[in-house]
CSV table of C-alpha atoms in Angstrom, one decimal:
chain,number,residue,atom,x,y,z
A,199,MET,CA,85.9,7.6,118.8
A,200,ASN,CA,85.6,10.9,120.7
A,201,VAL,CA,87.8,12.6,118.2
A,202,LEU,CA,85.5,11.5,115.4
A,203,ASN,CA,82.4,13.0,116.9
A,204,GLU,CA,84.0,16.4,117.6
A,205,TRP,CA,85.5,16.7,114.2
A,206,ALA,CA,82.9,15.0,112.1
A,207,PHE,CA,81.3,18.2,111.1
A,208,ILE,CA,84.5,19.9,110.1
A,209,GLY,CA,85.5,16.8,108.2
A,210,MET,CA,82.1,16.8,106.4
A,211,PHE,CA,82.6,20.5,105.6
A,212,ALA,CA,86.1,19.9,104.3
A,213,VAL,CA,84.8,17.3,101.9
A,214,LEU,CA,81.5,19.0,100.9
A,215,ALA,CA,82.8,22.6,100.7
A,216,PRO,CA,85.2,22.1,97.7
A,217,ILE,CA,82.3,20.4,95.8
A,218,PHE,CA,80.3,23.7,95.8
A,219,PRO,CA,82.7,25.8,93.8
A,220,ALA,CA,83.9,22.8,91.7
A,221,LEU,CA,80.4,21.7,90.6
A,222,PRO,CA,79.5,24.9,88.6
A,223,ILE,CA,82.9,24.8,86.9
A,224,VAL,CA,82.4,21.1,85.9
A,225,ILE,CA,78.8,21.8,84.7
A,226,ALA,CA,80.0,24.8,82.7
A,227,TRP,CA,82.8,22.7,81.2
A,228,LEU,CA,80.4,20.0,80.2
A,229,PHE,CA,77.8,22.3,78.5
A,230,ARG,CA,79.8,25.2,77.2
A,231,PRO,CA,80.5,25.5,73.4
A,232,ARG,CA,84.2,25.3,72.6
A,233,LYS,CA,85.1,27.9,70.0
A,234,PRO,CA,88.2,29.7,71.2
A,235,ASN,CA,89.8,32.5,69.2
A,236,VAL,CA,92.7,34.8,69.9
A,237,LEU,CA,90.5,37.6,71.2
A,238,LYS,CA,88.6,35.3,73.5
A,239,SER,CA,91.6,33.8,75.1
A,240,SER,CA,93.5,37.0,75.6
A,241,THR,CA,94.2,38.2,79.1
A,242,TYR,CA,92.1,41.0,80.4
A,243,GLU,CA,91.5,42.7,83.7
A,244,CYS,CA,88.0,44.0,84.5
A,245,GLY,CA,87.3,44.1,80.8
A,246,VAL,CA,90.4,46.3,80.1
A,247,GLU,CA,93.5,45.1,78.4
A,248,THR,CA,96.4,44.6,80.8
A,249,ILE,CA,99.4,47.0,80.8
A,250,GLY,CA,102.8,45.4,81.3
A,251,ASP,CA,103.6,42.1,83.0
A,252,THR,CA,101.2,40.6,85.6
A,253,TRP,CA,104.1,39.4,87.8
A,254,VAL,CA,105.3,42.8,89.0
A,255,GLN,CA,107.7,43.3,91.9
A,256,PHE,CA,105.7,44.1,95.0
A,257,ARG,CA,106.5,47.0,97.3
A,258,VAL,CA,108.3,46.2,100.6
A,259,GLN,CA,105.5,47.9,102.5
A,260,TYR,CA,103.4,44.8,102.0
A,261,TYR,CA,106.0,42.7,103.7
A,262,ILE,CA,106.1,45.1,106.7
A,263,TYR,CA,102.3,44.9,107.0
A,264,GLY,CA,102.5,41.2,106.8
A,265,LEU,CA,105.2,41.0,109.5
A,266,ILE,CA,103.3,43.3,111.8
A,267,PHE,CA,100.3,41.1,111.3
A,268,LEU,CA,102.4,38.0,112.1
A,269,VAL,CA,103.6,39.6,115.3
A,270,PHE,CA,100.1,40.2,116.6
A,271,ASP,CA,98.9,36.8,115.3
A,272,VAL,CA,101.5,35.1,117.4
A,273,GLU,CA,100.6,37.4,120.3
A,274,MET,CA,97.0,36.2,120.0
A,275,VAL,CA,98.3,32.6,120.0
A,276,PHE,CA,100.0,33.2,123.4
A,277,LEU,CA,97.2,35.2,124.9
A,278,PHE,CA,94.4,32.7,124.1
A,279,PRO,CA,95.7,30.0,126.5
A,280,TRP,CA,96.4,32.8,129.0
A,281,ALA,CA,92.8,34.0,128.8
A,282,ALA,CA,91.5,30.4,129.0
A,283,ALA,CA,93.3,30.0,132.4
A,284,TYR,CA,92.4,33.5,133.5
A,285,ASN,CA,90.1,32.4,136.3
A,286,GLU,CA,92.5,30.1,138.1
A,287,MET,CA,95.5,32.4,137.8
A,288,SER,CA,97.8,33.9,140.5
A,289,LEU,CA,98.5,37.6,140.6
A,290,PHE,CA,102.0,36.7,139.2
A,291,GLY,CA,100.5,35.1,136.1
A,292,PHE,CA,98.1,38.1,135.6
A,293,VAL,CA,101.1,40.5,135.8
A,294,ALA,CA,103.2,38.3,133.4
A,295,GLY,CA,100.4,38.4,130.8
A,296,PHE,CA,100.1,42.1,131.0
A,297,LEU,CA,103.9,42.5,130.8
A,298,PHE,CA,103.6,40.4,127.6
A,299,ILE,CA,100.9,42.7,126.2
A,300,PHE,CA,102.9,45.8,127.3
A,301,LEU,CA,106.0,44.8,125.5
A,302,LEU,CA,104.1,44.2,122.2
A,303,THR,CA,102.2,47.5,122.6
A,304,ASP,CA,105.6,49.0,122.8
A,305,ALA,CA,106.5,47.5,119.4
A,306,LEU,CA,103.2,48.9,118.0
A,307,PHE,CA,104.0,52.3,119.4
A,308,TYR,CA,107.4,52.2,117.7
A,309,ALA,CA,105.8,51.3,114.4
A,310,TRP,CA,103.3,54.1,114.8
A,311,GLN,CA,106.1,56.6,115.7
A,312,LYS,CA,108.2,55.6,112.7
A,313,ASN,CA,105.1,56.0,110.4
A,314,ALA,CA,105.5,52.4,109.4
A,315,LEU,CA,101.7,52.1,109.5
A,316,GLU,CA,101.2,54.8,106.9
A,317,TRP,CA,100.9,53.8,103.3
A,318,LYS,CA,103.4,55.8,101.3
B,159,MET,CA,96.6,-1.0,110.9
B,160,GLU,CA,93.0,-1.0,112.1
B,161,LEU,CA,90.7,0.7,109.6
B,162,ASN,CA,88.9,3.4,111.5
B,163,ALA,CA,88.3,7.2,111.2
B,164,ILE,CA,91.6,8.0,112.8
B,165,SER,CA,93.7,5.8,110.6
B,166,ILE,CA,91.8,7.0,107.5
B,167,GLY,CA,92.5,10.6,108.6
B,168,PHE,CA,96.1,9.8,109.2
B,169,VAL,CA,96.4,8.5,105.6
B,170,VAL,CA,94.6,11.5,104.2
B,171,PHE,CA,96.8,14.0,106.1
B,172,THR,CA,99.9,12.1,105.3
B,173,ILE,CA,99.0,12.4,101.6
B,174,PHE,CA,98.5,16.1,102.1
B,175,THR,CA,101.8,16.6,104.0
B,176,LEU,CA,104.0,14.5,101.8
B,177,GLY,CA,102.3,15.5,98.6
B,178,GLY,CA,102.7,19.1,99.5
B,179,GLY,CA,106.3,18.6,100.3
B,180,ILE,CA,107.0,16.8,97.0
B,181,GLY,CA,105.2,19.7,95.3
B,182,VAL,CA,107.4,22.2,97.0
B,183,VAL,CA,110.7,20.6,95.9
B,184,THR,CA,109.6,19.6,92.4
B,185,THR,CA,107.9,22.8,91.1
B,186,ARG,CA,110.1,25.3,89.4
B,187,ASN,CA,107.8,28.2,90.1
B,188,LEU,CA,108.5,29.8,93.5
B,189,PHE,CA,104.9,31.0,93.8
B,190,GLN,CA,103.5,27.6,93.2
B,191,GLY,CA,106.0,26.2,95.7
B,192,THR,CA,104.4,28.5,98.3
B,193,ILE,CA,101.0,27.1,97.5
B,194,TRP,CA,102.3,23.5,97.9
B,195,LEU,CA,103.8,24.5,101.2
B,196,MET,CA,100.4,25.6,102.4
B,197,VAL,CA,99.0,22.2,101.5
B,198,SER,CA,101.8,20.5,103.4
B,199,LEU,CA,101.2,22.7,106.5
B,200,PHE,CA,97.5,21.9,106.3
B,201,GLY,CA,98.3,18.2,106.6
B,202,VAL,CA,100.4,18.9,109.7
B,203,ALA,CA,97.4,20.8,111.2
B,204,GLY,CA,95.4,17.6,110.6
B,205,TYR,CA,98.0,15.6,112.5
B,206,PHE,CA,97.5,17.9,115.5
B,207,VAL,CA,93.7,17.2,115.3
B,208,LEU,CA,94.4,13.5,115.4
B,209,LEU,CA,96.7,13.9,118.4
B,210,SER,CA,93.9,15.6,120.3
B,211,ALA,CA,95.6,19.0,120.2
B,212,PRO,CA,92.9,21.2,118.6
B,213,PHE,CA,94.5,24.4,119.9
B,214,LEU,CA,97.8,23.6,118.1
B,215,ALA,CA,95.8,22.7,115.0
B,216,ALA,CA,94.2,26.1,115.0
B,217,VAL,CA,97.6,27.7,115.7
B,218,GLN,CA,99.1,25.8,112.8
B,219,ILE,CA,96.4,27.1,110.4
B,220,LEU,CA,96.4,30.7,111.8
B,221,VAL,CA,100.1,31.2,112.1
B,222,TYR,CA,101.7,29.0,109.5
B,223,ILE,CA,99.1,29.1,106.7
B,224,GLY,CA,97.6,32.5,107.7
B,225,ALA,CA,100.7,34.4,108.4
B,226,ILE,CA,104.0,32.7,107.6
B,227,ALA,CA,102.9,31.4,104.2
B,228,ILE,CA,101.6,34.9,103.4
B,229,LEU,CA,105.0,36.4,104.4
B,230,ILE,CA,106.7,33.9,102.1
B,231,THR,CA,104.3,34.9,99.3
B,232,PHE,CA,105.2,38.5,99.8
B,233,ALA,CA,108.9,37.6,99.9
B,234,VAL,CA,108.5,35.8,96.6
B,235,MET,CA,106.6,38.8,95.2
B,236,LEU,CA,109.4,41.1,96.3
B,237,THR,CA,111.9,39.3,94.2
B,238,ARG,CA,112.5,41.0,90.9
B,239,SER,CA,111.5,38.4,88.3
B,240,VAL,CA,109.0,36.2,90.1
B,241,THR,CA,108.3,33.4,87.7
B,242,ARG,CA,111.3,33.7,85.5
B,243,ILE,CA,113.7,32.4,88.0
B,244,LYS,CA,114.9,29.1,86.6
B,245,THR,CA,115.7,27.0,89.6
B,246,ARG,CA,117.2,23.9,88.2
B,247,TYR,CA,119.8,22.7,90.5
B,248,ILE,CA,119.9,18.9,90.7
B,249,ARG,CA,122.3,17.7,93.4
B,250,LEU,CA,120.8,14.3,94.0
B,251,VAL,CA,123.5,12.7,96.2
B,252,PRO,CA,124.0,15.6,98.7
B,253,SER,CA,120.2,16.2,99.0
B,254,LEU,CA,119.5,12.5,99.5
B,255,LEU,CA,122.2,12.2,102.2
B,256,ALA,CA,120.9,15.4,103.9
B,257,SER,CA,117.3,14.2,103.9
B,258,LEU,CA,118.2,10.7,105.0
B,259,ALA,CA,120.3,12.1,107.9
B,260,LEU,CA,117.5,14.4,109.0
B,261,PHE,CA,115.0,11.6,108.7
B,262,LEU,CA,117.2,9.3,110.9
B,263,ILE,CA,117.7,12.1,113.6
B,264,LEU,CA,113.9,12.8,113.7
B,265,LEU,CA,113.1,9.1,113.8
B,266,LEU,CA,115.4,8.5,116.7
B,267,GLY,CA,114.1,11.7,118.4
B,268,VAL,CA,110.5,10.5,118.1
B,269,THR,CA,111.0,6.8,119.0
B,270,MET,CA,113.6,7.2,121.8
B,271,PRO,CA,113.6,9.8,124.6
B,272,ILE,CA,117.1,11.1,123.7
B,273,PHE,CA,116.3,14.8,123.3
B,274,GLY,CA,114.7,15.0,126.8
B,275,GLY,CA,111.3,13.7,125.5
B,276,VAL,CA,109.0,11.3,127.3
B,277,SER,CA,108.8,7.7,126.2
B,278,PRO,CA,105.3,6.6,125.2
B,279,GLU,CA,105.0,4.3,128.3
B,280,HIS,CA,105.7,7.2,130.6
B,281,ALA,CA,103.4,9.7,128.9
B,282,PRO,CA,100.6,11.1,131.1
B,283,ALA,CA,97.2,9.5,130.5
B,284,THR,CA,95.3,12.8,130.2
B,285,VAL,CA,95.8,15.2,127.4
B,286,ALA,CA,96.7,18.7,128.4
B,287,SER,CA,94.0,21.2,127.7
B,288,THR,CA,94.4,24.8,126.4
B,289,ARG,CA,93.7,25.9,130.0
B,290,ASP,CA,96.6,23.8,131.3
B,291,LEU,CA,98.8,25.3,128.6
B,292,GLY,CA,97.9,28.9,129.6
B,293,ALA,CA,98.4,28.1,133.3
B,294,ALA,CA,101.9,26.7,132.6
B,295,LEU,CA,102.8,29.6,130.4
B,296,VAL,CA,102.6,32.2,133.2
B,297,ASP,CA,103.5,29.9,136.1
B,298,GLU,CA,106.7,31.0,137.9
B,299,ASN,CA,107.9,27.4,138.0
B,300,GLY,CA,106.7,26.9,134.4
B,301,TYR,CA,107.4,28.7,131.2
B,302,VAL,CA,107.1,32.3,132.2
B,303,VAL,CA,110.6,33.3,131.1
B,304,PRO,CA,110.3,31.8,127.6
B,305,PHE,CA,106.8,33.4,127.5
B,306,LEU,CA,108.2,36.9,128.1
B,307,LEU,CA,111.2,36.2,125.9
B,308,ALA,CA,108.8,35.4,123.1
B,309,SER,CA,107.3,38.8,123.5
B,310,VAL,CA,110.8,40.5,123.5
B,311,LEU,CA,111.7,38.4,120.4
B,312,LEU,CA,108.5,39.5,118.6
B,313,THR,CA,109.1,43.2,119.5
B,314,GLY,CA,112.7,42.8,118.2
B,315,ALA,CA,111.5,41.3,115.0
B,316,MET,CA,109.0,44.1,114.4
B,317,ILE,CA,111.5,46.9,115.2
B,318,GLY,CA,114.2,45.3,113.1
B,319,ALA,CA,111.9,44.9,110.1
B,320,ILE,CA,110.7,48.5,110.3
B,321,PHE,CA,114.3,49.7,110.6
B,322,ILE,CA,115.5,47.7,107.6
B,323,ALA,CA,112.5,48.7,105.4
B,324,ARG,CA,112.9,52.4,106.4
B,325,ASP,CA,116.6,52.3,105.6
B,326,ASP,CA,115.6,50.9,102.2
B,327,THR,CA,113.1,53.5,101.2
B,328,ALA,CA,114.9,56.6,102.7
């Protein structure tokens, strides 16, 4: 039952947290007057009428940003266990970790050089 | 099955995983399919928690839901007519055969040590901690070569993506 004790709080959060946003919606649904008309149910954005279709094609730059984020996300995943074992590590392991960081810094440098980080 | 917190958690996470998977293959909207995929991946993260691998659970949430699902979302948004794609291909027999074959392979792989796995009776009694994982990653007798290859792969992925995107915009 060790697993239960460690994760009981997260489990309670997972159950209770969705109730908080759901409760006002349910209460509002119970007490609101229901008088829809065309103007009320029209789509708007910040009080302004929308121009064109909502489902527009995104720019490829978003994807590049997402991919660069993914690369450093995965780097973090590898570096976390490395950092956890830092104190009992040989010089070889220390150098291997830094080689890992160096190779990815290289990729970041390439992205910077090619102006991939700039929003055009 | 004994009714305790772990078995209840297993049932809940199975509902998440399978329900999300059913959602992915039944929805005709690609964007909604991505959302269902996140639900399914969350269920898998729950399995990792039940298997006493909290680090892998965190990785599952961070990398799969936090990054890969976002990349899939962007890929869907990059397609020209996002919701108007009518995906209505019903090939029942081939898809049933393919999923059945995959299920059998995975079932054999899990229950029998045929892919180099360890059978349950030979599994070590203690669960490897995150620290053991880190030590094995950079050990010269462990996984240091795959560890550095992963970094080369990530570098290659990033350079390739930037190269292709630049070629597209130029």
